[in-house]
Amino acid sequence: MNATALARFGSDYAAHRASEGRGYGGEELLSLPYLTSGPFAQQWTVRARSFDAFMRHVVRPMAKAANRPLSLLDLGAGNGWLSYRVALEGHQAVALDIRDDDVDGLGAAGPFLARVPGQITPVVASFDALPFEPGSFDVVVFNASLHYALDLPAVLGAAATVARAGGCLAILDSPVYHRDRDGAAMVEEKKAAATSRFGDRAETLLALPFVEYLTRTRLRDASTGLGLAWRRWRVPYPLWYELRPIKAALLRQRRPSRFDLWTSRVS
């Protein structure tokens, strides 16, 4: 990987997020993912449903079975809200992200760290090269981040390596399409709108060849030889979200993605 290109992406992405008003503070920050007001509240209702499913199907059953606190690796942690929520239930979390800015990168995690001292460890790194010993974590979760992988098999392999035998990999809030052509169409739409959306940062933000989206087939093929068998947990999202495929069909548009929760045990 070109470290300079990745650093430039992180810097420009932080600036773009700031321009969108994505930085949170005070009670708004501490409320995540249960944000109820502001321009992005609707998006957070979707992320809150994903997180609730993750806790219900992964973290709480695993903690009950182990009868001890879990160790969790939060990949693409952003400001650390997921790590904080997990820590509130008594677990240890490592919040990893390439960004340490104070917009919504790890530099914004201070209020979380102060409220659960010693339970969250922030780490600035890429998930392409995880700086941990094999078998370090009970749960490894891609937190709205796996679509930013440059090499999907390598990233999944690294995550599986740092998970303990019997542990769990989880994917949250990455776009998953039923058909590859719909995902490819989304990428083309993004490129076509890049200048109007990103302005002068468009070239940098499109420079790296991220996978951008997942399909069941992509996930299966990338997991070949890793001993991973993925299960999809369909998440009951808000009605407006669930109606999107009907709206797309009526407008003769491509099918939208779904988020949902995907998990695999590690052998």
PDB file of C-alpha atoms in Angstrom:
ATOM      1  CA  MET A   1       0.000   0.000   0.000  1.00  0.00           C
ATOM      2  CA  ASN A   2       1.110   3.561  -0.690  1.00  0.00           C
ATOM      3  CA  ALA A   3       1.266   5.016   2.835  1.00  0.00           C
ATOM      4  CA  THR A   4       1.493   8.556   1.514  1.00  0.00           C
ATOM      5  CA  ALA A   5      -1.657   8.141  -0.581  1.00  0.00           C
ATOM      6  CA  LEU A   6      -3.476   6.644   2.396  1.00  0.00           C
ATOM      7  CA  ALA A   7      -2.408   9.502   4.661  1.00  0.00           C
ATOM      8  CA  ARG A   8      -3.519  12.028   2.057  1.00  0.00           C
ATOM      9  CA  PHE A   9      -6.870  10.248   1.758  1.00  0.00           C
ATOM     10  CA  GLY A  10      -7.319  10.329   5.536  1.00  0.00           C
ATOM     11  CA  SER A  11      -6.552  14.039   5.716  1.00  0.00           C
ATOM     12  CA  ASP A  12      -8.887  15.004   2.877  1.00  0.00           C
ATOM     13  CA  TYR A  13     -11.608  12.687   4.118  1.00  0.00           C
ATOM     14  CA  ALA A  14     -11.467  14.372   7.531  1.00  0.00           C
ATOM     15  CA  ALA A  15     -11.764  17.768   5.854  1.00  0.00           C
ATOM     16  CA  HIS A  16     -14.730  16.550   3.821  1.00  0.00           C
ATOM     17  CA  ARG A  17     -16.426  15.169   6.920  1.00  0.00           C
ATOM     18  CA  ALA A  18     -15.900  18.490   8.666  1.00  0.00           C
ATOM     19  CA  SER A  19     -17.457  20.340   5.736  1.00  0.00           C
ATOM     20  CA  GLU A  20     -20.513  18.082   6.031  1.00  0.00           C
ATOM     21  CA  GLY A  21     -20.855  18.832   9.733  1.00  0.00           C
ATOM     22  CA  ARG A  22     -20.041  15.289  10.835  1.00  0.00           C
ATOM     23  CA  GLY A  23     -18.135  16.278  13.966  1.00  0.00           C
ATOM     24  CA  TYR A  24     -19.985  15.753  17.238  1.00  0.00           C
ATOM     25  CA  GLY A  25     -19.382  16.941  20.761  1.00  0.00           C
ATOM     26  CA  GLY A  26     -21.019  16.978  24.166  1.00  0.00           C
ATOM     27  CA  GLU A  27     -24.239  15.046  24.578  1.00  0.00           C
ATOM     28  CA  GLU A  28     -24.562  14.451  20.825  1.00  0.00           C
ATOM     29  CA  LEU A  29     -21.273  12.573  20.809  1.00  0.00           C
ATOM     30  CA  LEU A  30     -22.162  10.531  23.875  1.00  0.00           C
ATOM     31  CA  SER A  31     -25.573   9.635  22.426  1.00  0.00           C
ATOM     32  CA  LEU A  32     -24.169   7.879  19.347  1.00  0.00           C
ATOM     33  CA  PRO A  33     -25.488   5.813  17.637  1.00  0.00           C
ATOM     34  CA  TYR A  34     -28.831   6.921  19.089  1.00  0.00           C
ATOM     35  CA  LEU A  35     -28.784  10.421  17.633  1.00  0.00           C
ATOM     36  CA  THR A  36     -32.316  11.812  17.395  1.00  0.00           C
ATOM     37  CA  SER A  37     -31.847  15.258  15.864  1.00  0.00           C
ATOM     38  CA  GLY A  38     -29.783  17.037  13.240  1.00  0.00           C
ATOM     39  CA  PRO A  39     -29.239  16.474   9.511  1.00  0.00           C
ATOM     40  CA  PHE A  40     -27.823  12.962   9.925  1.00  0.00           C
ATOM     41  CA  ALA A  41     -30.266  11.605  12.522  1.00  0.00           C
ATOM     42  CA  GLN A  42     -32.043   9.478   9.918  1.00  0.00           C
ATOM     43  CA  GLN A  43     -28.768   7.808   8.895  1.00  0.00           C
ATOM     44  CA  TRP A  44     -27.959   7.135  12.531  1.00  0.00           C
ATOM     45  CA  THR A  45     -31.301   5.357  13.033  1.00  0.00           C
ATOM     46  CA  VAL A  46     -30.035   2.785  10.529  1.00  0.00           C
ATOM     47  CA  ARG A  47     -26.650   2.462  12.224  1.00  0.00           C
ATOM     48  CA  ALA A  48     -28.341   2.134  15.608  1.00  0.00           C
ATOM     49  CA  ARG A  49     -30.373  -0.824  14.330  1.00  0.00           C
ATOM     50  CA  SER A  50     -27.187  -2.473  13.008  1.00  0.00           C
ATOM     51  CA  PHE A  51     -25.427  -1.938  16.323  1.00  0.00           C
ATOM     52  CA  ASP A  52     -28.352  -3.327  18.310  1.00  0.00           C
ATOM     53  CA  ALA A  53     -28.295  -6.458  16.151  1.00  0.00           C
ATOM     54  CA  PHE A  54     -24.545  -6.784  16.693  1.00  0.00           C
ATOM     55  CA  MET A  55     -24.967  -6.635  20.463  1.00  0.00           C
ATOM     56  CA  ARG A  56     -27.955  -8.967  20.421  1.00  0.00           C
ATOM     57  CA  HIS A  57     -26.517 -11.650  18.129  1.00  0.00           C
ATOM     58  CA  VAL A  58     -22.773 -11.421  18.841  1.00  0.00           C
ATOM     59  CA  VAL A  59     -21.506  -9.597  21.914  1.00  0.00           C
ATOM     60  CA  ARG A  60     -24.055 -10.517  24.569  1.00  0.00           C
ATOM     61  CA  PRO A  61     -24.372 -14.231  23.647  1.00  0.00           C
ATOM     62  CA  MET A  62     -20.587 -14.596  23.452  1.00  0.00           C
ATOM     63  CA  ALA A  63     -20.075 -12.859  26.790  1.00  0.00           C
ATOM     64  CA  LYS A  64     -22.712 -15.052  28.411  1.00  0.00           C
ATOM     65  CA  ALA A  65     -21.148 -18.218  26.999  1.00  0.00           C
ATOM     66  CA  ALA A  66     -17.639 -17.187  28.046  1.00  0.00           C
ATOM     67  CA  ASN A  67     -18.797 -15.890  31.439  1.00  0.00           C
ATOM     68  CA  ARG A  68     -16.234 -13.107  31.278  1.00  0.00           C
ATOM     69  CA  PRO A  69     -15.673  -9.729  29.616  1.00  0.00           C
ATOM     70  CA  LEU A  70     -14.739  -9.914  25.948  1.00  0.00           C
ATOM     71  CA  SER A  71     -11.856  -8.335  24.041  1.00  0.00           C
ATOM     72  CA  LEU A  72     -13.031  -6.537  20.900  1.00  0.00           C
ATOM     73  CA  LEU A  73     -11.209  -4.972  17.954  1.00  0.00           C
ATOM     74  CA  ASP A  74     -13.176  -2.116  16.373  1.00  0.00           C
ATOM     75  CA  LEU A  75     -11.870  -1.683  12.811  1.00  0.00           C
ATOM     76  CA  GLY A  76     -12.661   1.697  11.312  1.00  0.00           C
ATOM     77  CA  ALA A  77     -13.606   2.963  14.748  1.00  0.00           C
ATOM     78  CA  GLY A  78     -13.894   6.633  13.796  1.00  0.00           C
ATOM     79  CA  ASN A  79     -14.471   8.584  16.996  1.00  0.00           C
ATOM     80  CA  GLY A  80     -14.783   5.352  19.000  1.00  0.00           C
ATOM     81  CA  TRP A  81     -18.530   5.338  19.681  1.00  0.00           C
ATOM     82  CA  LEU A  82     -18.913   1.570  19.164  1.00  0.00           C
ATOM     83  CA  SER A  83     -15.945   0.809  21.410  1.00  0.00           C
ATOM     84  CA  TYR A  84     -17.505   3.070  24.034  1.00  0.00           C
ATOM     85  CA  ARG A  85     -20.871   1.320  23.882  1.00  0.00           C
ATOM     86  CA  VAL A  86     -19.187  -2.067  24.222  1.00  0.00           C
ATOM     87  CA  ALA A  87     -17.043  -0.810  27.107  1.00  0.00           C
ATOM     88  CA  LEU A  88     -20.168   0.381  28.929  1.00  0.00           C
ATOM     89  CA  GLU A  89     -21.140  -3.295  29.170  1.00  0.00           C
ATOM     90  CA  GLY A  90     -17.829  -4.148  30.802  1.00  0.00           C
ATOM     91  CA  HIS A  91     -15.729  -5.280  27.833  1.00  0.00           C
ATOM     92  CA  GLN A  92     -12.280  -4.221  26.638  1.00  0.00           C
ATOM     93  CA  ALA A  93     -12.012  -2.586  23.214  1.00  0.00           C
ATOM     94  CA  VAL A  94      -9.270  -1.506  20.862  1.00  0.00           C
ATOM     95  CA  ALA A  95     -10.468   1.301  18.587  1.00  0.00           C
ATOM     96  CA  LEU A  96      -8.415   1.274  15.378  1.00  0.00           C
ATOM     97  CA  ASP A  97      -8.580   3.816  12.576  1.00  0.00           C
ATOM     98  CA  ILE A  98      -6.204   5.439  10.092  1.00  0.00           C
ATOM     99  CA  ARG A  99      -7.501   8.851  11.173  1.00  0.00           C
ATOM    100  CA  ASP A 100      -6.630  10.608  14.416  1.00  0.00           C
ATOM    101  CA  ASP A 101      -8.277  13.945  13.583  1.00  0.00           C
ATOM    102  CA  ASP A 102     -10.721  15.534  16.003  1.00  0.00           C
ATOM    103  CA  VAL A 103     -13.559  15.743  13.468  1.00  0.00           C
ATOM    104  CA  ASP A 104     -14.762  12.169  13.808  1.00  0.00           C
ATOM    105  CA  GLY A 105     -11.438  10.363  13.959  1.00  0.00           C
ATOM    106  CA  LEU A 106      -9.733   8.979  17.057  1.00  0.00           C
ATOM    107  CA  GLY A 107      -8.803  12.493  18.127  1.00  0.00           C
ATOM    108  CA  ALA A 108     -12.463  12.999  19.011  1.00  0.00           C
ATOM    109  CA  ALA A 109     -12.563   9.998  21.369  1.00  0.00           C
ATOM    110  CA  GLY A 110     -11.498  11.870  24.518  1.00  0.00           C
ATOM    111  CA  PRO A 111     -14.945  12.041  26.154  1.00  0.00           C
ATOM    112  CA  PHE A 112     -15.405   8.302  25.637  1.00  0.00           C
ATOM    113  CA  LEU A 113     -11.983   7.452  27.062  1.00  0.00           C
ATOM    114  CA  ALA A 114     -12.647   9.605  30.130  1.00  0.00           C
ATOM    115  CA  ARG A 115     -15.906   7.823  30.957  1.00  0.00           C
ATOM    116  CA  VAL A 116     -14.557   4.261  30.744  1.00  0.00           C
ATOM    117  CA  PRO A 117     -10.920   4.686  31.850  1.00  0.00           C
ATOM    118  CA  GLY A 118      -8.668   1.820  30.858  1.00  0.00           C
ATOM    119  CA  GLN A 119     -11.284   0.016  28.782  1.00  0.00           C
ATOM    120  CA  ILE A 120     -10.646   1.556  25.345  1.00  0.00           C
ATOM    121  CA  THR A 121      -7.245   1.633  23.647  1.00  0.00           C
ATOM    122  CA  PRO A 122      -7.059   3.874  20.570  1.00  0.00           C
ATOM    123  CA  VAL A 123      -4.644   2.716  17.852  1.00  0.00           C
ATOM    124  CA  VAL A 124      -3.820   4.654  14.690  1.00  0.00           C
ATOM    125  CA  ALA A 125      -3.190   2.026  12.003  1.00  0.00           C
ATOM    126  CA  SER A 126      -4.581   0.481   8.841  1.00  0.00           C
ATOM    127  CA  PHE A 127      -6.506  -2.774   8.911  1.00  0.00           C
ATOM    128  CA  ASP A 128      -4.341  -3.937   6.008  1.00  0.00           C
ATOM    129  CA  ALA A 129      -1.482  -4.435   8.501  1.00  0.00           C
ATOM    130  CA  LEU A 130      -2.847  -5.079  11.979  1.00  0.00           C
ATOM    131  CA  PRO A 131      -0.253  -4.519  14.747  1.00  0.00           C
ATOM    132  CA  PHE A 132      -1.465  -7.321  17.036  1.00  0.00           C
ATOM    133  CA  GLU A 133      -0.445 -10.836  17.958  1.00  0.00           C
ATOM    134  CA  PRO A 134      -2.455 -13.750  16.522  1.00  0.00           C
ATOM    135  CA  GLY A 135      -5.442 -14.760  18.607  1.00  0.00           C
ATOM    136  CA  SER A 136      -5.684 -11.469  20.495  1.00  0.00           C
ATOM    137  CA  PHE A 137      -9.440 -10.792  20.281  1.00  0.00           C
ATOM    138  CA  ASP A 138     -12.756 -12.507  20.887  1.00  0.00           C
ATOM    139  CA  VAL A 139     -14.569 -10.261  18.405  1.00  0.00           C
ATOM    140  CA  VAL A 140     -13.243  -8.363  15.394  1.00  0.00           C
ATOM    141  CA  VAL A 141     -15.800  -6.007  13.883  1.00  0.00           C
ATOM    142  CA  PHE A 142     -15.559  -3.997  10.667  1.00  0.00           C
ATOM    143  CA  ASN A 143     -17.422  -0.860  11.691  1.00  0.00           C
ATOM    144  CA  ALA A 144     -18.772   0.694   8.458  1.00  0.00           C
ATOM    145  CA  SER A 145     -15.306   0.104   7.059  1.00  0.00           C
ATOM    146  CA  LEU A 146     -14.833  -3.128   5.098  1.00  0.00           C
ATOM    147  CA  HIS A 147     -15.790  -1.457   1.817  1.00  0.00           C
ATOM    148  CA  TYR A 148     -12.607   0.616   2.266  1.00  0.00           C
ATOM    149  CA  ALA A 149     -10.449  -2.505   1.932  1.00  0.00           C
ATOM    150  CA  LEU A 150      -7.930  -2.425  -0.898  1.00  0.00           C
ATOM    151  CA  ASP A 151      -7.356  -6.200  -0.860  1.00  0.00           C
ATOM    152  CA  LEU A 152     -10.432  -7.956   0.517  1.00  0.00           C
ATOM    153  CA  PRO A 153      -8.910 -11.449   0.987  1.00  0.00           C
ATOM    154  CA  ALA A 154      -5.836  -9.996   2.729  1.00  0.00           C
ATOM    155  CA  VAL A 155      -7.920  -7.812   5.051  1.00  0.00           C
ATOM    156  CA  LEU A 156     -10.238 -10.671   5.998  1.00  0.00           C
ATOM    157  CA  GLY A 157      -7.239 -12.929   6.507  1.00  0.00           C
ATOM    158  CA  ALA A 158      -5.569 -10.424   8.820  1.00  0.00           C
ATOM    159  CA  ALA A 159      -8.761 -10.034  10.839  1.00  0.00           C
ATOM    160  CA  ALA A 160      -9.183 -13.796  11.146  1.00  0.00           C
ATOM    161  CA  THR A 161      -5.565 -14.137  12.295  1.00  0.00           C
ATOM    162  CA  VAL A 162      -5.923 -11.716  15.217  1.00  0.00           C
ATOM    163  CA  ALA A 163      -9.205 -13.333  16.302  1.00  0.00           C
ATOM    164  CA  ARG A 164      -9.101 -16.209  18.752  1.00  0.00           C
ATOM    165  CA  ALA A 165     -10.183 -19.702  17.750  1.00  0.00           C
ATOM    166  CA  GLY A 166     -13.916 -19.758  18.324  1.00  0.00           C
ATOM    167  CA  GLY A 167     -14.055 -15.986  18.052  1.00  0.00           C
ATOM    168  CA  CYS A 168     -16.184 -13.983  15.675  1.00  0.00           C
ATOM    169  CA  LEU A 169     -15.691 -11.666  12.735  1.00  0.00           C
ATOM    170  CA  ALA A 170     -18.536  -9.226  12.116  1.00  0.00           C
ATOM    171  CA  ILE A 171     -19.353  -6.771   9.339  1.00  0.00           C
ATOM    172  CA  LEU A 172     -21.502  -3.740  10.127  1.00  0.00           C
ATOM    173  CA  ASP A 173     -22.823  -1.047   7.815  1.00  0.00           C
ATOM    174  CA  SER A 174     -20.955  -1.835   4.619  1.00  0.00           C
ATOM    175  CA  PRO A 175     -23.104  -1.754   1.463  1.00  0.00           C
ATOM    176  CA  VAL A 176     -23.994  -5.255   0.290  1.00  0.00           C
ATOM    177  CA  TYR A 177     -25.687  -5.699  -3.073  1.00  0.00           C
ATOM    178  CA  HIS A 178     -27.654  -8.679  -4.322  1.00  0.00           C
ATOM    179  CA  ARG A 179     -26.188  -8.206  -7.797  1.00  0.00           C
ATOM    180  CA  ASP A 180     -22.702  -7.108  -8.697  1.00  0.00           C
ATOM    181  CA  ARG A 181     -23.980  -4.868 -11.489  1.00  0.00           C
ATOM    182  CA  ASP A 182     -25.904  -2.743  -8.978  1.00  0.00           C
ATOM    183  CA  GLY A 183     -22.763  -2.227  -6.910  1.00  0.00           C
ATOM    184  CA  ALA A 184     -20.792  -1.346 -10.039  1.00  0.00           C
ATOM    185  CA  ALA A 185     -23.505   1.152 -11.011  1.00  0.00           C
ATOM    186  CA  MET A 186     -23.236   2.766  -7.569  1.00  0.00           C
ATOM    187  CA  VAL A 187     -19.488   3.211  -8.072  1.00  0.00           C
ATOM    188  CA  GLU A 188     -20.034   4.844 -11.454  1.00  0.00           C
ATOM    189  CA  GLU A 189     -22.616   7.188  -9.942  1.00  0.00           C
ATOM    190  CA  LYS A 190     -20.139   8.125  -7.224  1.00  0.00           C
ATOM    191  CA  LYS A 191     -17.455   8.906  -9.779  1.00  0.00           C
ATOM    192  CA  ALA A 192     -19.842  10.966 -11.903  1.00  0.00           C
ATOM    193  CA  ALA A 193     -20.883  13.061  -8.891  1.00  0.00           C
ATOM    194  CA  ALA A 194     -17.404  13.306  -7.351  1.00  0.00           C
ATOM    195  CA  THR A 195     -16.618  16.884  -8.287  1.00  0.00           C
ATOM    196  CA  SER A 196     -19.947  18.262  -7.088  1.00  0.00           C
ATOM    197  CA  ARG A 197     -19.793  16.177  -3.921  1.00  0.00           C
ATOM    198  CA  PHE A 198     -16.127  16.438  -2.969  1.00  0.00           C
ATOM    199  CA  GLY A 199     -14.945  19.561  -4.803  1.00  0.00           C
ATOM    200  CA  ASP A 200     -11.153  19.966  -4.933  1.00  0.00           C
ATOM    201  CA  ARG A 201     -10.751  16.824  -2.827  1.00  0.00           C
ATOM    202  CA  ALA A 202     -12.367  14.563  -5.445  1.00  0.00           C
ATOM    203  CA  GLU A 203      -9.118  13.337  -7.009  1.00  0.00           C
ATOM    204  CA  THR A 204      -7.616  12.340  -3.653  1.00  0.00           C
ATOM    205  CA  LEU A 205     -10.797  10.716  -2.361  1.00  0.00           C
ATOM    206  CA  LEU A 206     -11.137   8.593  -5.506  1.00  0.00           C
ATOM    207  CA  ALA A 207      -7.438   7.793  -5.913  1.00  0.00           C
ATOM    208  CA  LEU A 208      -7.313   4.565  -3.935  1.00  0.00           C
ATOM    209  CA  PRO A 209      -8.936   1.416  -5.418  1.00  0.00           C
ATOM    210  CA  PHE A 210     -11.203   0.497  -2.505  1.00  0.00           C
ATOM    211  CA  VAL A 211     -13.540  -2.467  -3.018  1.00  0.00           C
ATOM    212  CA  GLU A 212     -16.431   0.013  -2.429  1.00  0.00           C
ATOM    213  CA  TYR A 213     -19.138  -2.616  -1.891  1.00  0.00           C
ATOM    214  CA  LEU A 214     -19.756  -6.280  -1.130  1.00  0.00           C
ATOM    215  CA  THR A 215     -21.888  -9.069  -2.526  1.00  0.00           C
ATOM    216  CA  ARG A 216     -22.412 -12.506  -1.062  1.00  0.00           C
ATOM    217  CA  THR A 217     -20.243 -13.913  -3.866  1.00  0.00           C
ATOM    218  CA  ARG A 218     -17.456 -11.390  -3.305  1.00  0.00           C
ATOM    219  CA  LEU A 219     -17.427 -12.198   0.381  1.00  0.00           C
ATOM    220  CA  ARG A 220     -17.407 -15.950  -0.252  1.00  0.00           C
ATOM    221  CA  ASP A 221     -14.644 -15.788  -2.838  1.00  0.00           C
ATOM    222  CA  ALA A 222     -12.482 -13.527  -0.649  1.00  0.00           C
ATOM    223  CA  SER A 223     -12.860 -15.999   2.223  1.00  0.00           C
ATOM    224  CA  THR A 224     -11.668 -19.032   0.255  1.00  0.00           C
ATOM    225  CA  GLY A 225      -8.990 -20.814   2.262  1.00  0.00           C
ATOM    226  CA  LEU A 226      -9.638 -18.761   5.414  1.00  0.00           C
ATOM    227  CA  GLY A 227     -12.126 -21.156   6.990  1.00  0.00           C
ATOM    228  CA  LEU A 228     -14.804 -18.448   7.135  1.00  0.00           C
ATOM    229  CA  ALA A 229     -18.479 -19.189   6.504  1.00  0.00           C
ATOM    230  CA  TRP A 230     -20.562 -16.027   6.520  1.00  0.00           C
ATOM    231  CA  ARG A 231     -24.044 -15.743   7.955  1.00  0.00           C
ATOM    232  CA  ARG A 232     -26.339 -12.832   7.216  1.00  0.00           C
ATOM    233  CA  TRP A 233     -28.577 -11.553  10.008  1.00  0.00           C
ATOM    234  CA  ARG A 234     -31.338  -9.495   8.417  1.00  0.00           C
ATOM    235  CA  VAL A 235     -31.775  -6.333  10.453  1.00  0.00           C
ATOM    236  CA  PRO A 236     -35.275  -4.778  10.707  1.00  0.00           C
ATOM    237  CA  TYR A 237     -34.506  -1.243   9.583  1.00  0.00           C
ATOM    238  CA  PRO A 238     -36.911   1.750   9.631  1.00  0.00           C
ATOM    239  CA  LEU A 239     -39.798   1.615   7.169  1.00  0.00           C
ATOM    240  CA  TRP A 240     -38.363   4.306   4.879  1.00  0.00           C
ATOM    241  CA  TYR A 241     -35.226   2.174   4.484  1.00  0.00           C
ATOM    242  CA  GLU A 242     -37.127  -1.048   3.837  1.00  0.00           C
ATOM    243  CA  LEU A 243     -39.228   0.651   1.133  1.00  0.00           C
ATOM    244  CA  ARG A 244     -36.212   1.747  -0.917  1.00  0.00           C
ATOM    245  CA  PRO A 245     -36.241  -1.277  -3.272  1.00  0.00           C
ATOM    246  CA  ILE A 246     -39.887  -0.617  -4.137  1.00  0.00           C
ATOM    247  CA  LYS A 247     -39.161   3.038  -4.818  1.00  0.00           C
ATOM    248  CA  ALA A 248     -36.152   2.102  -6.977  1.00  0.00           C
ATOM    249  CA  ALA A 249     -38.222  -0.365  -8.991  1.00  0.00           C
ATOM    250  CA  LEU A 250     -40.956   2.206  -9.607  1.00  0.00           C
ATOM    251  CA  LEU A 251     -38.370   4.748 -10.760  1.00  0.00           C
ATOM    252  CA  ARG A 252     -36.496   2.132 -12.844  1.00  0.00           C
ATOM    253  CA  GLN A 253     -33.325   2.703 -10.872  1.00  0.00           C
ATOM    254  CA  ARG A 254     -30.669   0.237  -9.757  1.00  0.00           C
ATOM    255  CA  ARG A 255     -31.434  -1.823  -6.696  1.00  0.00           C
ATOM    256  CA  PRO A 256     -30.147  -0.247  -3.487  1.00  0.00           C
ATOM    257  CA  SER A 257     -27.751  -1.988  -1.134  1.00  0.00           C
ATOM    258  CA  ARG A 258     -28.553  -3.298   2.303  1.00  0.00           C
ATOM    259  CA  PHE A 259     -26.409  -3.106   5.396  1.00  0.00           C
ATOM    260  CA  ASP A 260     -27.513  -5.896   7.760  1.00  0.00           C
ATOM    261  CA  LEU A 261     -25.120  -7.816  10.015  1.00  0.00           C
ATOM    262  CA  TRP A 262     -22.762 -10.469   8.652  1.00  0.00           C
ATOM    263  CA  THR A 263     -20.830 -12.797  10.935  1.00  0.00           C
ATOM    264  CA  SER A 264     -18.425 -15.702  10.721  1.00  0.00           C
ATOM    265  CA  ARG A 265     -16.899 -17.846  13.404  1.00  0.00           C
ATOM    266  CA  VAL A 266     -13.138 -18.293  13.342  1.00  0.00           C
ATOM    267  CA  SER A 267     -11.849 -21.858  13.503  1.00  0.00           C
TER     268      SER A 267
END
